[in-house]
CSV table of C-alpha atoms in Angstrom, one decimal:
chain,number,residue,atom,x,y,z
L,1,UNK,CA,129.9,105.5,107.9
L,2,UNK,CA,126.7,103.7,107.6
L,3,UNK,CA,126.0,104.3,104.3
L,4,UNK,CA,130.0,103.5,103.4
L,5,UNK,CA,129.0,99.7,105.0
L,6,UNK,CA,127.0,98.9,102.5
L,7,UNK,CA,128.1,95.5,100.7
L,8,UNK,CA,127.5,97.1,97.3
L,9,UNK,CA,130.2,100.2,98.5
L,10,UNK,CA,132.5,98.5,100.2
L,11,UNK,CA,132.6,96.4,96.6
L,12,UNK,CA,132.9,99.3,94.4
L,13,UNK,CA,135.2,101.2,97.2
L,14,UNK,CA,137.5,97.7,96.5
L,15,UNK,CA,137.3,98.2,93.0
L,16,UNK,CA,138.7,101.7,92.8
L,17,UNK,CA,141.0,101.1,95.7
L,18,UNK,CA,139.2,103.8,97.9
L,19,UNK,CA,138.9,104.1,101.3
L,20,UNK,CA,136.4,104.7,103.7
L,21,UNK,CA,137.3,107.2,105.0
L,22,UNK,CA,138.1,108.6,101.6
L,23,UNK,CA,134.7,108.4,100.7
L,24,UNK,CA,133.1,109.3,104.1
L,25,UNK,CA,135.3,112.8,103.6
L,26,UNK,CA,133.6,113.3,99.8
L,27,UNK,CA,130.3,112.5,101.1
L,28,UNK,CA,130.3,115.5,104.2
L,29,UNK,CA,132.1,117.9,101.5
L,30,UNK,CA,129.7,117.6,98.7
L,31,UNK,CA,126.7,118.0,100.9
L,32,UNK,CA,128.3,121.1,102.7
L,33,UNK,CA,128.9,122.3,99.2
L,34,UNK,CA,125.1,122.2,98.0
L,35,UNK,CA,122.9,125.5,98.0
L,36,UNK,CA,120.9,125.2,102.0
L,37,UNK,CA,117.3,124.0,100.5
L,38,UNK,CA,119.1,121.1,98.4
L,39,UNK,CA,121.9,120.6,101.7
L,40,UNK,CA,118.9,119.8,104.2
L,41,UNK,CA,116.9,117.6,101.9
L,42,UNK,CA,120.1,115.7,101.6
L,43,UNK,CA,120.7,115.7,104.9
L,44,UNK,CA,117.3,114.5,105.4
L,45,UNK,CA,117.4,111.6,103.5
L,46,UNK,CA,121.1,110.8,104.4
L,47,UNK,CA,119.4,110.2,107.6
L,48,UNK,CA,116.4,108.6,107.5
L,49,UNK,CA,118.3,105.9,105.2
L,50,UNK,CA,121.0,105.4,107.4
L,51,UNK,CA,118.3,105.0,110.1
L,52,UNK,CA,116.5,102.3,108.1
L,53,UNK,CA,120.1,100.4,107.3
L,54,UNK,CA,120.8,100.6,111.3
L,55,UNK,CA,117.3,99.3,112.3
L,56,UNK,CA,116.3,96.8,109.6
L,57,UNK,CA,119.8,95.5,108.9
L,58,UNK,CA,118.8,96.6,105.1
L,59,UNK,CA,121.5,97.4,102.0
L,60,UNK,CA,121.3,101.0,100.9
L,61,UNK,CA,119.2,100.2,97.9
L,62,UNK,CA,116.5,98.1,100.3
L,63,UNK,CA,116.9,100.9,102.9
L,64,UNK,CA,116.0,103.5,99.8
L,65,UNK,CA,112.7,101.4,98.7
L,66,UNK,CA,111.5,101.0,102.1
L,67,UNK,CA,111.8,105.2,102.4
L,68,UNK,CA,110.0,105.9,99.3
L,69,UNK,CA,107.3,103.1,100.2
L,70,UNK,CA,106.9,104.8,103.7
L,71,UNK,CA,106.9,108.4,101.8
L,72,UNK,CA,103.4,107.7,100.9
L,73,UNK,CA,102.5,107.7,104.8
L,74,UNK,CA,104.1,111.2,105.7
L,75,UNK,CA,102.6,114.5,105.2
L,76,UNK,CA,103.3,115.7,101.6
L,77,UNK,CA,106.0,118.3,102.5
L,78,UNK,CA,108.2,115.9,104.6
L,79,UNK,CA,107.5,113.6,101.7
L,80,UNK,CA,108.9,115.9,99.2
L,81,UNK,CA,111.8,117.2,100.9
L,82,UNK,CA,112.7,113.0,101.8
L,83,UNK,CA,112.1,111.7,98.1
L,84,UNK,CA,113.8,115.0,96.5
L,85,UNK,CA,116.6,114.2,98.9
L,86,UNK,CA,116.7,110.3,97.6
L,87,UNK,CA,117.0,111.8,94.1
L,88,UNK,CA,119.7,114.3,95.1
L,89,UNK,CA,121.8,111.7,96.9
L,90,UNK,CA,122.0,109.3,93.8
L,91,UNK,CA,122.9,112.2,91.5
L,92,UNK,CA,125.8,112.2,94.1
L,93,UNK,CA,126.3,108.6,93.5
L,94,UNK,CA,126.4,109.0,90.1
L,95,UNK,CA,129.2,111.2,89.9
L,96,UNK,CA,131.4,109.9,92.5
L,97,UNK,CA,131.0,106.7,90.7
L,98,UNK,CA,132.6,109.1,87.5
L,99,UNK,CA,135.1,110.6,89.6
L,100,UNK,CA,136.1,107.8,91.6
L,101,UNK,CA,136.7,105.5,88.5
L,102,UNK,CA,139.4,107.7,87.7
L,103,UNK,CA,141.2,107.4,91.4
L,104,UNK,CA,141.1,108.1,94.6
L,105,UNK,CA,140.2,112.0,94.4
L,106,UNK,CA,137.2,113.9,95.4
L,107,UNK,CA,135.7,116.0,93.2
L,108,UNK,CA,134.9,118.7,95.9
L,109,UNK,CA,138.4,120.5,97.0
């Protein structure tokens, strides 16, 4: 639900005539759907970003710089596992914004 506050998704949510909810579904499904090395990086991530949104008041993309700037301060496997986690979650992005466009449907049934 955090991530789904975002200005920038409640916008493009608006523009597709999705829901929330919709999305917040789509988001749990397609993560439970990944293989378990590329579900807990995700996971990671997911968290740690929504963290930063909570505690800063940041958008997603703010939250996502301030992660990868703090990456450099963490031991190099958390770091990896965090920033491979970034990349995984806007691959997700990237096709939910495909699937979306063409309704209200998630692509993981």
């Amino acid at each position: 639900m955090v991530l789904a506050s975002d200005p920038a998704a409640q916008e493009s949510f608006s523009e597709r005539g999705l829901t929330t909810e919709s999305f917040c579904d789509c988001v749990v499904a397609y993560i439970d759907a990944q293989p378990e090395t590329e579900e807990a990086q995700m996971q990671l991530a997911l968290e740690e970003l929504t963290g930063e949104m909570e505690s800063s008041e940041v958008s997603a993309e703010e939250g996502i710089g301030t992660l990868m700037a703090k990456s450099e301060e963490m031991d190099e496997e958390t770091a990896q596992k965090m920033l491979g986690g970034i990349r995984l979650l806007g691959g997700m992005m990237n096709k939910f914004g495909e699937y979306f466009s063409a309704g209200d449907a998630c692509p993981i049934p």
